[in-house]
């Protein structure tokens, strides 16, 4: 972590006002409030037709970098519901909590460390039962008296089976990591992997956050992209940690996030999660401040060691080269799929002026763009033009996401595609019927190129392949 850190105050967010993104997301079908016709449900969001494409592309890009293009990482997809003992052993039942304070007059509840005036507090301060009085903190809504903080466990509980009693309690997982740990032995034996090797997983996690918000930044139901890298103890973990740190930063950068809006932040010793020996976050400059995008954690042998003890299963690794048996240590990279998609969306947003008109462009990486190509007719009244459009679009659709649109004049159709980040538009005109050529327009440069209609799919797939980051 020797690189120079950007001056936190000098870096402006990509958009000053989050509402610009929230309204674009709703209007164009990226993200909708959940259950909106019933007034919505707090901190749950639904992905619309464009959002689901974006998020799937983010997950694919992560999987490609973390699993597909590596020889030392394999994937799993574990259940959301797990044996309840998992969460006792992992420490989540005992320690996965945030400090909650409540207003005596309006009964609003807050996470203590998110109240105004707590920005500089250490974790030791936050654990101080006198902290509310000491700092004279009051309710931000009505100035009412706040209670002393109490720990609030973030795990959602439900019941398994038809009887709703204590014995039937199960938890909705608050992280995907445990599904990888409990499968460590299965994966090692079935794949014959040797250390160091990793288990990657993408899936839903649930946290009963006290103060969710900032759109999809903090939700109660969200998706994580986590990778557990199993290594030799101590030095193995220290080396892996230093290797993964720049790699994870490079992933966001390669997919287009502005470098000056990214930084590393190391957790202070009193801030570390119950399982962590060391933790460094990749942070992004959101419109609401510098916030975590992803955490890189040295979890030591906390998880495998505790699971071995509690389950009685031997989770040791035998290294034939050194003739040693030991519990591997873990370096984890823990990212959020929603938070990453949100970041790519915000950072790509720009407004510019073109020939006296405002143009909104989502300059998103082509690999992440919901649609790669829009096929547009210059004259929708000419059936031969429309037919050629559909032929080109159908051929493209066998390889990638393409769309046909004829609901406006061409200038407007281009603007609509710019706003949702479609990297290329293919336009069919009267000349196309004569010479078999069509126009390909580039979203960013706004240059136009004539190519043969029969070459469009190859042209686009070549461009996509060339744009795709390598060696992440
Ligand atoms: P925070 O301090 O923001 O609560 P955390 O340190 O508890 O986050 P981790 O447990 O390290 O987060 O989770 C790994 C990643 O999962 C986070 O970096 C984030 O991208 C994502 N994540 C965690 N909680 C949420 C949430 N409530 N909504 C959306 N994404 C989340």
Coordinates of C-alpha atoms in Angstrom, one line a residue, residues 107-431:
X107 CA -38.8 6.6 18.4
X108 CA -36.6 6.9 15.2
X109 CA -33.7 4.5 15.3
X110 CA -30.2 5.3 14.1
X111 CA -26.9 3.5 13.7
X112 CA -24.7 5.5 16.1
X113 CA -21.7 5.8 13.8
X114 CA -23.8 7.3 11.1
X115 CA -25.1 10.2 13.1
X116 CA -23.8 13.7 12.2
X117 CA -20.9 14.5 14.5
X118 CA -19.6 11.0 14.8
X119 CA -17.4 11.1 11.7
X120 CA -14.1 11.2 13.7
X121 CA -15.0 8.6 16.3
X122 CA -12.9 5.5 16.8
X123 CA -14.5 2.2 17.4
X124 CA -13.4 2.4 21.1
X125 CA -15.5 5.7 21.3
X126 CA -18.4 4.0 19.6
X127 CA -18.4 1.2 22.2
X128 CA -18.4 3.7 25.0
X129 CA -21.9 3.5 26.7
X130 CA -21.6 7.2 27.7
X131 CA -20.8 8.4 24.2
X132 CA -24.3 9.9 23.5
X133 CA -24.1 12.1 26.6
X134 CA -20.4 12.8 26.1
X135 CA -20.9 14.2 22.6
X136 CA -24.4 15.6 23.4
X137 CA -25.8 13.8 20.4
X138 CA -29.5 14.4 19.7
X139 CA -32.0 13.1 17.2
X140 CA -31.3 14.6 13.7
X141 CA -35.1 14.6 13.0
X142 CA -36.5 16.4 16.0
X143 CA -33.6 17.1 18.4
X144 CA -35.0 14.6 20.9
X145 CA -33.0 12.7 23.5
X146 CA -31.1 9.6 22.3
X147 CA -30.8 6.4 24.2
X148 CA -27.4 4.9 25.1
X149 CA -26.2 2.6 22.3
X150 CA -27.1 -1.0 22.4
X151 CA -25.8 -3.7 20.1
X152 CA -28.3 -4.8 17.4
X153 CA -27.7 -8.1 15.6
X154 CA -28.0 -7.6 11.8
X155 CA -29.0 -11.2 10.9
X156 CA -32.5 -11.9 9.7
X157 CA -34.1 -14.9 11.4
X158 CA -36.8 -17.3 10.1
X159 CA -38.1 -20.7 10.9
X160 CA -37.5 -23.9 9.1
X161 CA -40.3 -26.4 8.8
X162 CA -43.9 -26.2 10.1
X163 CA -43.2 -25.5 13.8
X164 CA -42.2 -21.9 14.7
X165 CA -40.2 -22.5 17.8
X166 CA -36.7 -21.8 19.0
X167 CA -35.4 -25.1 17.7
X168 CA -36.5 -24.2 14.2
X169 CA -34.7 -20.9 13.9
X170 CA -32.5 -20.5 10.9
X171 CA -30.8 -17.3 9.6
X172 CA -30.7 -15.7 6.1
X173 CA -26.9 -15.6 5.5
X174 CA -25.4 -12.2 6.1
X175 CA -22.3 -13.1 3.9
X176 CA -21.6 -15.7 1.3
X177 CA -18.2 -16.6 2.8
X178 CA -19.4 -19.2 5.2
X179 CA -20.8 -21.3 2.4
X180 CA -17.3 -21.5 1.0
X181 CA -15.7 -22.4 4.3
X182 CA -18.1 -25.3 5.1
X183 CA -17.4 -26.6 1.6
X184 CA -13.6 -26.3 1.9
X185 CA -13.0 -30.0 2.3
X186 CA -15.6 -31.0 -0.4
X187 CA -14.0 -28.6 -2.9
X188 CA -10.4 -29.6 -2.1
X189 CA -11.1 -33.3 -2.3
X190 CA -13.2 -33.0 -5.5
X191 CA -10.9 -30.7 -7.4
X192 CA -7.5 -31.9 -5.9
X193 CA -6.5 -28.3 -5.6
X194 CA -3.2 -27.5 -3.8
X195 CA -2.6 -24.4 -1.7
X196 CA -2.9 -21.6 -2.5
X197 CA -6.3 -21.9 -4.0
X198 CA -9.5 -20.0 -3.8
X199 CA -13.3 -20.5 -3.7
X200 CA -15.4 -17.8 -5.3
X201 CA -19.1 -17.3 -4.8
X202 CA -21.7 -14.8 -6.0
X203 CA -25.1 -14.7 -4.2
X204 CA -27.7 -13.0 -2.1
X205 CA -26.9 -11.9 1.4
X206 CA -29.3 -10.3 3.9
X207 CA -28.6 -7.8 6.7
X208 CA -31.2 -6.0 8.8
X209 CA -29.3 -2.7 8.5
X210 CA -30.3 -0.1 11.0
X211 CA -30.0 2.8 8.6
X212 CA -30.0 1.7 5.1
X213 CA -30.1 4.2 2.3
X214 CA -28.3 6.1 -0.5
X215 CA -30.3 4.1 -3.1
X216 CA -28.8 0.7 -3.7
X217 CA -25.6 1.5 -1.7
X218 CA -26.9 0.0 1.5
X219 CA -29.8 -2.5 1.2
X220 CA -31.3 -5.2 3.4
X221 CA -31.2 -7.7 0.6
X222 CA -28.2 -7.5 -1.7
X223 CA -25.7 -9.6 -3.7
X224 CA -22.1 -10.3 -2.8
X225 CA -19.2 -11.4 -4.9
X226 CA -16.7 -13.0 -2.5
X227 CA -13.6 -15.0 -2.9
X228 CA -11.8 -17.0 -0.1
X229 CA -8.2 -17.7 -0.9
X230 CA -6.7 -20.5 1.2
X231 CA -3.0 -20.1 1.9
X232 CA -0.2 -21.3 4.2
X233 CA -0.4 -19.6 7.6
X234 CA 1.0 -16.2 8.3
X235 CA 3.6 -15.4 5.6
X236 CA 1.3 -17.1 3.0
X237 CA -1.5 -14.8 4.0
X238 CA 0.7 -11.7 4.1
X239 CA 1.9 -12.4 0.6
X240 CA -1.6 -13.2 -0.8
X241 CA -3.0 -10.0 0.8
X242 CA -0.4 -7.9 -0.9
X243 CA -1.1 -9.6 -4.2
X244 CA -4.9 -9.3 -4.1
X245 CA -5.0 -5.7 -3.0
X246 CA -3.7 -4.1 -6.3
X247 CA -5.6 -6.7 -8.3
X248 CA -8.9 -5.7 -6.9
X249 CA -8.3 -2.1 -7.4
X250 CA -7.2 -2.8 -11.0
X251 CA -10.5 -4.6 -11.7
X252 CA -12.6 -1.4 -11.0
X253 CA -10.2 0.7 -13.0
X254 CA -10.1 -1.7 -15.9
X255 CA -13.9 -1.5 -16.1
X256 CA -13.8 2.3 -16.3
X257 CA -14.0 3.7 -12.8
X258 CA -12.0 6.9 -12.6
X259 CA -8.8 6.2 -10.6
X260 CA -8.8 9.5 -8.7
X261 CA -12.2 8.5 -7.2
X262 CA -10.8 5.2 -5.9
X263 CA -8.6 4.8 -2.8
X264 CA -7.5 2.3 -0.2
X265 CA -8.3 2.7 3.4
X266 CA -6.9 0.5 6.1
X267 CA -9.1 -0.4 9.1
X268 CA -7.7 0.7 12.5
X269 CA -7.1 -2.2 14.9
X270 CA -10.2 -1.3 17.0
X271 CA -12.3 -1.2 13.8
X272 CA -11.5 -4.7 12.6
X273 CA -14.4 -7.2 12.3
X274 CA -14.3 -10.1 14.8
X275 CA -12.7 -12.4 12.3
X276 CA -10.1 -10.1 10.8
X277 CA -6.4 -9.7 11.4
X278 CA -6.0 -7.0 8.8
X279 CA -8.5 -5.3 6.5
X280 CA -8.1 -2.8 3.7
X281 CA -11.1 -1.4 1.9
X282 CA -11.3 -0.2 -1.7
X283 CA -13.3 3.0 -1.4
X284 CA -15.1 5.1 -4.0
X285 CA -15.9 8.8 -3.9
X286 CA -19.7 8.6 -4.0
X287 CA -21.8 11.8 -4.0
X288 CA -22.3 11.2 -0.3
X289 CA -18.7 10.7 0.6
X290 CA -15.9 8.2 0.4
X291 CA -17.4 4.7 1.1
X292 CA -16.4 1.1 1.0
X293 CA -16.8 -0.7 -2.3
X294 CA -14.9 -3.9 -1.3
X295 CA -13.0 -5.2 1.6
X296 CA -9.8 -7.3 1.4
X297 CA -9.4 -9.2 4.7
X298 CA -6.9 -11.4 6.3
X299 CA -9.2 -13.8 8.2
X300 CA -6.4 -15.9 9.6
X301 CA -7.6 -19.4 10.6
X302 CA -10.6 -17.9 12.4
X303 CA -13.2 -19.6 10.2
X304 CA -11.7 -23.0 9.3
X305 CA -10.2 -23.4 12.8
X306 CA -13.5 -22.7 14.5
X307 CA -15.6 -24.8 12.1
X308 CA -13.1 -27.7 12.6
X309 CA -13.5 -27.4 16.4
X310 CA -17.3 -27.1 16.4
X311 CA -18.1 -29.7 13.8
X312 CA -15.4 -32.2 14.8
X313 CA -14.4 -32.4 11.1
X314 CA -10.7 -32.4 10.2
X315 CA -10.3 -29.3 8.1
X316 CA -6.5 -29.5 8.1
X317 CA -4.4 -29.4 4.9
X318 CA -1.5 -31.8 4.4
X319 CA 1.4 -30.4 2.6
X320 CA 3.4 -33.3 1.2
X321 CA 6.4 -31.1 0.3
X322 CA 7.0 -30.1 3.9
X323 CA 5.2 -33.0 5.6
X324 CA 3.1 -30.6 7.6
X325 CA -0.6 -30.6 8.7
X326 CA -2.1 -27.2 9.3
X327 CA -5.4 -25.2 9.1
X328 CA -5.0 -22.9 6.1
X329 CA -5.4 -19.2 6.6
X330 CA -7.7 -17.2 4.4
X331 CA -7.4 -13.9 2.5
X332 CA -10.9 -12.8 1.4
X333 CA -11.9 -10.3 -1.2
X334 CA -15.5 -9.3 -0.4
X335 CA -17.3 -7.1 -2.9
X336 CA -20.9 -6.1 -3.5
X337 CA -22.5 -6.7 -6.9
X338 CA -25.1 -4.0 -6.4
X339 CA -22.5 -1.5 -5.0
X340 CA -20.2 -2.3 -7.9
X341 CA -23.0 -1.9 -10.5
X342 CA -24.1 1.4 -8.8
X343 CA -20.5 2.7 -9.0
X344 CA -20.0 1.8 -12.6
X345 CA -23.3 3.6 -13.3
X346 CA -22.5 6.8 -11.4
X347 CA -19.0 7.0 -12.6
X348 CA -19.9 6.6 -16.2
X349 CA -22.6 9.3 -16.2
X350 CA -21.7 12.6 -18.0
X351 CA -23.5 15.5 -19.5
X352 CA -22.0 17.3 -22.4
X353 CA -22.9 19.8 -25.0
X354 CA -23.0 18.8 -28.6
X355 CA -23.8 21.4 -31.2
X356 CA -25.6 23.5 -28.7
X357 CA -27.7 20.6 -27.3
X358 CA -27.3 18.8 -24.0
X359 CA -26.2 15.2 -24.4
X360 CA -26.4 12.7 -21.5
X361 CA -24.0 9.8 -22.0
X362 CA -23.4 6.8 -19.9
X363 CA -19.9 6.2 -20.9
X364 CA -19.9 2.7 -19.4
X365 CA -17.4 0.0 -20.4
X366 CA -18.8 -2.0 -23.4
X367 CA -18.6 -5.2 -21.5
X368 CA -20.9 -3.8 -18.8
X369 CA -23.4 -2.0 -21.1
X370 CA -26.9 -3.5 -20.9
X371 CA -27.2 -3.4 -24.7
X372 CA -24.1 -3.6 -26.9
X373 CA -25.9 -2.5 -30.1
X374 CA -29.1 -0.8 -31.2
X375 CA -30.2 -1.4 -34.8
X376 CA -32.1 1.6 -36.1
X377 CA -34.0 2.3 -39.4
X378 CA -33.6 5.7 -40.9
X379 CA -37.0 5.3 -42.5
X380 CA -39.4 3.0 -40.7
X381 CA -41.9 3.3 -43.5
X382 CA -39.7 1.3 -45.9
X383 CA -40.4 -2.4 -45.2
X384 CA -37.1 -3.5 -46.8
X385 CA -35.2 -1.2 -44.4
X386 CA -37.1 -2.6 -41.4
X387 CA -36.6 -6.1 -42.6
X388 CA -32.8 -5.6 -43.0
X389 CA -32.7 -4.1 -39.5
X390 CA -34.3 -7.2 -38.0
X391 CA -32.0 -9.5 -39.9
X392 CA -29.0 -7.7 -38.6
X393 CA -30.4 -7.5 -35.0
X394 CA -31.4 -11.2 -35.0
X395 CA -28.0 -12.2 -36.1
X396 CA -26.4 -10.0 -33.4
X397 CA -28.7 -11.5 -30.7
X398 CA -27.2 -14.9 -31.2
X399 CA -24.0 -13.4 -29.8
X400 CA -24.9 -10.5 -27.6
X401 CA -27.6 -8.1 -26.4
X402 CA -29.0 -6.1 -29.3
X403 CA -32.2 -4.1 -29.7
X404 CA -34.3 -2.6 -32.5
X405 CA -36.0 0.7 -32.0
X406 CA -38.0 2.8 -34.5
X407 CA -40.1 4.9 -32.1
X408 CA -38.5 8.3 -32.9
X409 CA -36.4 10.1 -35.4
X410 CA -32.8 9.0 -35.6
X411 CA -31.3 11.9 -33.6
X412 CA -33.5 11.1 -30.7
X413 CA -32.9 7.4 -31.0
X414 CA -29.1 8.0 -30.7
X415 CA -29.7 10.2 -27.6
X416 CA -31.8 7.5 -26.0
X417 CA -29.1 4.9 -26.6
X418 CA -26.4 7.3 -25.3
X419 CA -28.3 7.7 -22.1
X420 CA -28.3 4.0 -21.4
X421 CA -24.7 3.5 -22.5
X422 CA -25.2 1.5 -25.7
X423 CA -21.7 1.6 -27.2
X424 CA -22.7 1.2 -30.9
X425 CA -25.7 2.0 -33.0
X426 CA -26.2 0.5 -36.5
X427 CA -28.3 2.5 -38.9
X428 CA -29.9 1.2 -42.0
X429 CA -30.8 3.7 -44.7
X430 CA -31.9 3.8 -48.4
X431 CA -28.4 3.4 -49.6

